[in-house]
Tab-separated table of C-alpha atoms and ligand atoms in Angstrom:
chain	number	residue	atom	x	y	z
A	6	MET	CA	-83.693	44.140	-47.128
A	7	GLN	CA	-81.531	42.812	-49.945
A	8	ASP	CA	-80.656	46.387	-50.843
A	9	LEU	CA	-79.651	47.193	-47.302
A	10	GLN	CA	-77.451	44.109	-47.136
A	11	THR	CA	-75.685	44.978	-50.391
A	12	ARG	CA	-75.204	48.537	-49.201
A	13	ASN	CA	-73.751	47.378	-45.921
A	14	GLN	CA	-71.348	45.048	-47.701
A	15	THR	CA	-70.140	47.880	-49.966
A	16	PHE	CA	-69.837	50.093	-46.922
A	17	VAL	CA	-67.717	47.584	-45.021
A	18	ALA	CA	-65.615	46.858	-48.100
A	19	HIS	CA	-64.830	50.536	-48.557
A	20	VAL	CA	-63.882	51.325	-44.993
A	21	GLY	CA	-60.301	50.398	-44.299
A	22	GLU	CA	-59.794	48.848	-47.716
A	23	GLY	CA	-60.280	51.745	-50.079
A	24	GLY	CA	-58.040	54.723	-50.666
A	25	LEU	CA	-57.955	57.834	-48.543
A	26	GLY	CA	-61.406	59.382	-48.135
A	27	GLN	CA	-63.337	56.513	-49.690
A	28	THR	CA	-66.699	55.864	-48.122
A	29	ALA	CA	-70.280	54.918	-48.850
A	30	ARG	CA	-71.417	57.914	-46.810
A	31	SER	CA	-73.326	60.421	-48.882
A	32	ASP	CA	-73.544	63.169	-46.230
A	33	GLY	CA	-71.150	66.092	-45.862
A	34	TRP	CA	-68.718	64.197	-43.578
A	35	TRP	CA	-65.808	66.303	-44.860
A	36	VAL	CA	-67.263	69.634	-43.671
A	37	GLU	CA	-66.327	69.245	-40.002
A	38	PRO	CA	-62.692	68.141	-40.511
A	39	THR	CA	-62.204	70.918	-43.063
A	40	LEU	CA	-63.542	73.603	-40.717
A	41	VAL	CA	-61.465	72.191	-37.844
A	42	ALA	CA	-58.317	72.217	-40.011
A	43	ILE	CA	-58.913	75.848	-41.037
A	44	GLY	CA	-59.729	76.890	-37.442
A	45	LEU	CA	-56.627	75.241	-36.005
A	46	LEU	CA	-54.363	76.526	-38.769
A	47	ILE	CA	-55.457	80.150	-38.275
A	48	PHE	CA	-54.916	79.867	-34.522
A	49	ILE	CA	-51.514	78.188	-34.872
A	50	ILE	CA	-50.267	80.869	-37.307
A	51	TYR	CA	-51.514	83.745	-35.138
A	52	SER	CA	-50.347	82.325	-31.792
A	53	THR	CA	-46.883	81.429	-33.135
A	54	TRP	CA	-46.439	84.953	-34.437
A	55	ALA	CA	-47.772	86.509	-31.189
A	56	ALA	CA	-45.604	84.281	-28.999
A	57	PHE	CA	-42.371	85.037	-30.844
A	58	ALA	CA	-43.121	88.751	-31.300
A	59	GLY	CA	-42.011	89.466	-27.717
A	60	THR	CA	-43.459	93.008	-27.805
A	61	ASN	CA	-46.739	94.842	-27.081
A	62	TYR	CA	-47.956	92.289	-24.543
A	63	GLU	CA	-48.766	94.800	-21.767
A	64	SER	CA	-50.899	97.916	-21.689
A	65	GLY	CA	-51.998	99.713	-18.505
A	66	PRO	CA	-53.383	97.091	-16.109
A	67	TYR	CA	-53.732	94.521	-18.889
A	68	ILE	CA	-51.406	91.708	-19.874
A	69	SER	CA	-51.775	89.311	-22.784
A	70	PRO	CA	-52.722	85.781	-21.620
A	71	PHE	CA	-50.017	84.398	-23.935
A	72	TYR	CA	-47.430	86.084	-21.689
A	73	SER	CA	-48.877	85.377	-18.257
A	74	PRO	CA	-47.386	84.586	-15.777
A	75	LEU	CA	-44.741	87.001	-17.027
A	76	ILE	CA	-41.279	85.443	-16.742
A	77	ARG	CA	-38.469	87.703	-17.878
A	78	ILE	CA	-34.912	86.468	-17.584
A	79	PRO	CA	-32.424	89.349	-17.619
A	80	GLY	CA	-29.886	89.094	-20.407
A	81	LEU	CA	-31.899	86.508	-22.309
A	82	ALA	CA	-33.283	87.840	-25.586
A	83	LEU	CA	-36.133	85.350	-25.733
A	84	SER	CA	-39.825	86.181	-25.828
A	85	PRO	CA	-41.275	85.656	-22.292
A	86	ALA	CA	-44.168	83.709	-23.848
A	87	ILE	CA	-41.783	80.819	-24.529
A	88	PHE	CA	-41.520	80.103	-20.782
A	89	VAL	CA	-45.304	79.842	-20.387
A	90	LEU	CA	-46.844	78.535	-23.571
A	91	TRP	CA	-45.567	74.971	-23.186
A	92	VAL	CA	-48.227	74.497	-20.483
A	93	PRO	CA	-51.381	75.352	-22.526
A	94	LEU	CA	-49.765	73.840	-25.609
A	95	GLY	CA	-49.167	70.506	-23.862
A	96	PHE	CA	-52.592	70.601	-22.228
A	97	ARG	CA	-54.497	71.305	-25.431
A	98	GLY	CA	-52.262	69.121	-27.591
A	99	SER	CA	-52.954	66.094	-25.384
A	100	CYS	CA	-56.657	66.953	-24.751
A	101	TYR	CA	-59.066	64.116	-25.563
A	102	TYR	CA	-61.240	66.343	-27.751
A	103	TYR	CA	-58.376	68.011	-29.629
A	104	ARG	CA	-56.759	64.645	-30.278
A	105	LYS	CA	-59.893	63.467	-32.020
A	106	ALA	CA	-60.134	66.779	-33.870
A	107	TYR	CA	-56.578	66.877	-35.189
A	108	TYR	CA	-56.340	63.162	-35.941
A	109	ARG	CA	-59.317	63.692	-38.219
A	110	ALA	CA	-58.638	67.146	-39.606
A	111	GLY	CA	-54.849	67.173	-39.684
A	112	PHE	CA	-53.745	63.580	-40.185
A	113	TRP	CA	-56.911	62.129	-41.717
A	114	SER	CA	-56.448	59.163	-39.444
A	115	PRO	CA	-59.287	58.460	-40.098
A	116	PRO	CA	-60.945	61.605	-41.537
A	117	ALA	CA	-64.384	60.683	-40.139
A	118	CYS	CA	-66.438	57.721	-38.957
A	119	ALA	CA	-66.657	55.028	-41.641
A	120	VAL	CA	-64.339	56.900	-44.021
A	121	SER	CA	-61.117	55.244	-45.141
A	122	GLU	CA	-57.768	56.589	-44.167
A	123	ARG	CA	-54.651	55.729	-46.103
A	124	PRO	CA	-54.516	51.983	-46.808
A	125	LYS	CA	-53.280	50.831	-43.422
A	126	LYS	CA	-54.928	49.545	-40.317
A	127	TYR	CA	-56.316	51.995	-37.822
A	128	ARG	CA	-54.642	51.334	-34.492
A	129	GLY	CA	-55.937	54.196	-32.423
A	130	GLU	CA	-53.532	55.113	-29.645
A	131	SER	CA	-52.523	51.591	-28.796
A	132	GLU	CA	-48.856	51.821	-29.829
A	133	GLY	CA	-45.701	53.847	-29.393
A	134	LEU	CA	-45.592	57.256	-27.820
A	135	LEU	CA	-49.288	57.836	-28.503
A	136	ARG	CA	-50.088	55.385	-25.698
A	137	TRP	CA	-48.679	57.883	-23.212
A	138	LEU	CA	-50.782	60.837	-24.301
A	139	PRO	CA	-53.685	60.260	-21.851
A	140	ILE	CA	-51.204	59.956	-18.951
A	141	LEU	CA	-49.268	62.987	-20.141
A	142	HIS	CA	-52.545	64.879	-20.299
A	143	ARG	CA	-53.163	64.300	-16.589
A	144	TRP	CA	-49.766	65.770	-15.805
A	145	PHE	CA	-50.447	68.840	-17.929
A	146	LEU	CA	-53.741	69.399	-16.100
A	147	TYR	CA	-52.095	70.491	-12.835
A	148	PRO	CA	-49.782	73.243	-14.211
A	149	SER	CA	-52.719	74.378	-16.378
A	150	ILE	CA	-54.801	74.974	-13.248
A	151	ILE	CA	-51.938	77.091	-11.839
A	152	VAL	CA	-51.736	79.139	-15.065
A	153	LEU	CA	-55.526	79.537	-14.945
A	154	ALA	CA	-55.311	80.901	-11.386
A	155	VAL	CA	-52.762	83.472	-12.615
A	156	LEU	CA	-55.107	84.490	-15.441
A	157	TRP	CA	-57.876	85.116	-12.891
A	158	TYR	CA	-55.403	87.218	-10.907
A	159	ASP	CA	-54.660	89.206	-14.104
A	160	ALA	CA	-58.390	89.667	-14.724
A	161	PHE	CA	-58.924	91.100	-11.221
A	162	ARG	CA	-55.790	93.224	-11.526
A	163	ALA	CA	-57.399	94.722	-14.634
A	164	PHE	CA	-59.736	96.668	-12.290
A	165	ASP	CA	-56.738	98.570	-10.919
A	166	PHE	CA	-56.055	101.739	-12.898
A	167	GLY	CA	-53.016	103.162	-11.138
A	168	GLY	CA	-54.521	102.675	-7.672
A	169	HIS	CA	-58.074	103.635	-8.711
A	170	PHE	CA	-60.812	101.068	-9.022
A	171	GLY	CA	-62.197	101.099	-12.556
A	172	MET	CA	-63.313	98.988	-15.440
A	173	GLY	CA	-62.434	99.163	-19.107
A	174	LEU	CA	-63.419	97.044	-22.055
A	175	GLY	CA	-60.095	95.267	-21.554
A	176	THR	CA	-61.207	94.222	-18.044
A	177	ILE	CA	-64.230	92.496	-19.572
A	178	VAL	CA	-62.069	90.864	-22.248
A	179	LEU	CA	-59.670	89.417	-19.633
A	180	LEU	CA	-62.567	88.298	-17.402
A	181	ALA	CA	-64.268	86.572	-20.354
A	182	ASN	CA	-60.978	84.893	-21.247
A	183	ALA	CA	-60.468	83.551	-17.703
A	184	ALA	CA	-64.121	82.390	-17.504
A	185	MET	CA	-63.986	80.498	-20.804
A	186	LEU	CA	-60.670	78.887	-19.929
A	187	THR	CA	-62.188	77.813	-16.604
A	188	ALA	CA	-65.138	76.179	-18.377
A	189	PHE	CA	-62.673	74.415	-20.699
A	190	THR	CA	-60.249	73.294	-17.970
A	191	PHE	CA	-62.926	72.147	-15.507
A	192	GLY	CA	-64.638	70.100	-18.217
A	193	CYS	CA	-61.448	68.086	-18.731
A	194	HIS	CA	-62.041	64.323	-18.963
A	195	ALA	CA	-58.962	63.671	-16.842
A	196	LEU	CA	-60.307	65.969	-14.112
A	197	ARG	CA	-63.676	64.203	-14.264
A	198	SER	CA	-61.900	60.926	-13.737
A	199	ALA	CA	-59.847	62.388	-10.858
A	200	VAL	CA	-62.943	63.803	-9.155
A	201	GLY	CA	-65.386	60.950	-9.643
A	202	GLY	CA	-63.359	57.992	-10.834
A	203	ASN	CA	-62.209	54.918	-8.930
A	204	GLN	CA	-65.313	55.166	-6.774
A	205	LYS	CA	-67.971	52.527	-6.285
A	206	CYS	CA	-70.223	54.640	-4.124
A	207	PHE	CA	-70.095	58.397	-3.486
A	208	ALA	CA	-71.959	58.155	-0.178
A	209	CYS	CA	-69.559	55.552	1.283
A	210	GLY	CA	-66.342	57.580	1.571
A	211	THR	CA	-65.484	60.836	3.313
A	212	GLY	CA	-66.609	64.010	1.561
A	213	GLY	CA	-68.886	61.882	-0.585
A	214	ASP	CA	-71.543	64.541	-1.073
A	215	LEU	CA	-69.016	67.223	-2.011
A	216	ARG	CA	-67.299	64.832	-4.354
A	217	TYR	CA	-70.594	63.867	-5.965
A	218	ARG	CA	-71.579	67.526	-6.506
A	219	SER	CA	-68.146	68.348	-7.933
A	220	TRP	CA	-68.393	65.372	-10.258
A	221	LYS	CA	-71.833	66.537	-11.450
A	222	ILE	CA	-70.485	70.011	-12.274
A	223	VAL	CA	-67.410	68.646	-14.039
A	224	SER	CA	-69.594	66.138	-15.924
A	225	TYR	CA	-71.872	68.945	-17.105
A	226	LEU	CA	-68.873	70.881	-18.452
A	227	THR	CA	-67.385	67.713	-19.955
A	228	GLY	CA	-70.538	67.394	-22.061
A	229	GLN	CA	-69.823	70.861	-23.482
A	230	HIS	CA	-66.077	70.335	-23.792
A	231	PRO	CA	-65.770	70.759	-27.598
A	232	MET	CA	-67.673	74.058	-27.455
A	233	TRP	CA	-65.488	75.468	-24.655
A	234	ALA	CA	-62.375	74.146	-26.412
A	235	TRP	CA	-63.118	76.382	-29.399
A	236	LEU	CA	-64.504	79.380	-27.527
A	237	SER	CA	-61.574	79.494	-25.102
A	238	LEU	CA	-59.046	78.939	-27.910
A	239	TYR	CA	-60.246	81.939	-29.867
A	240	MET	CA	-60.959	84.070	-26.790
A	241	VAL	CA	-57.331	83.790	-25.733
A	242	ALA	CA	-56.287	85.045	-29.190
A	243	VAL	CA	-58.835	87.885	-29.017
A	244	ALA	CA	-57.521	88.892	-25.570
A	245	ASP	CA	-53.936	88.894	-26.866
A	246	LEU	CA	-54.926	90.924	-29.923
A	247	TYR	CA	-56.849	93.425	-27.788
A	248	VAL	CA	-53.875	94.085	-25.490
A	249	ARG	CA	-51.513	94.151	-28.469
A	250	LEU	CA	-53.532	96.807	-30.330
A	251	LEU	CA	-53.836	98.930	-27.177
A	252	ALA	CA	-50.089	98.689	-26.563
A	253	ALA	CA	-49.391	99.644	-30.186
A	254	GLY	CA	-51.623	102.722	-29.769
A	255	VAL	CA	-54.069	101.635	-32.462
A	256	PHE	CA	-57.023	102.661	-30.254
A	257	GLN	CA	-57.874	103.717	-26.693
A	258	ASP	CA	-59.429	101.364	-24.169
A	259	PRO	CA	-63.084	102.435	-23.666
A	260	ARG	CA	-63.556	103.026	-19.903
A	261	ILE	CA	-66.872	101.857	-18.473
A	262	PHE	CA	-66.300	103.607	-15.118
B	329	FES	FE1	-59.754	68.235	-23.006
B	329	FES	FE2	-58.656	67.395	-20.673
B	329	FES	S1	-59.857	66.316	-22.081
B	329	FES	S2	-58.661	69.381	-21.543
């Protein structure tokens, strides 16, 4: 008992008072933030390059999700991805899960539970512009749903091989991309709040049953949100890379039928 008390006192003394990374934790707390930092860095480097490349984003019936919906402004020598990417960027950048992930992995603020950040007081998102992030996130949700609908359109258009119904490996890649993004978007905490929040009783209002069922589905996906955040993030890069390599003639799209 005495031991536990002493340990707890050391623990409390370290957190918030020690230097960056100080803790009484003896587990591998640093593994997750390190992997997250590497994962995000690789994606940021690849997606920045792909977005500014401005070439090889279409091949046959396929279009890279970084460039969809395709907005080309005649006479403007800017990559079309620039006009689209602010939507997923804003949505993911203000996402509840990603905020936790990059506060820990990128800013070490704090790096993990019960691990000291730089000697200053942790204030969460209670001050300055950070306070507006959850509200901003709600506003990014709606254009993200529109972009998602376009990606489903692209996935179905990928069955159209010059007027003939067919399916290539690229069709599956674009379908998988749209499906994973759907699981990510519909597990959004802000959507869960919009669907089921501000409600004392589902059965009392109109459409109560439908609302309750929708809330159950969204809640299920919300529980898996970190997993879909990563799967959809990397799937979108895989889909872009697939279209890019096809367009560059590196290989042929295997046709299934
Ligand atoms: Fe992650 Fe909304 S909370 S997308």
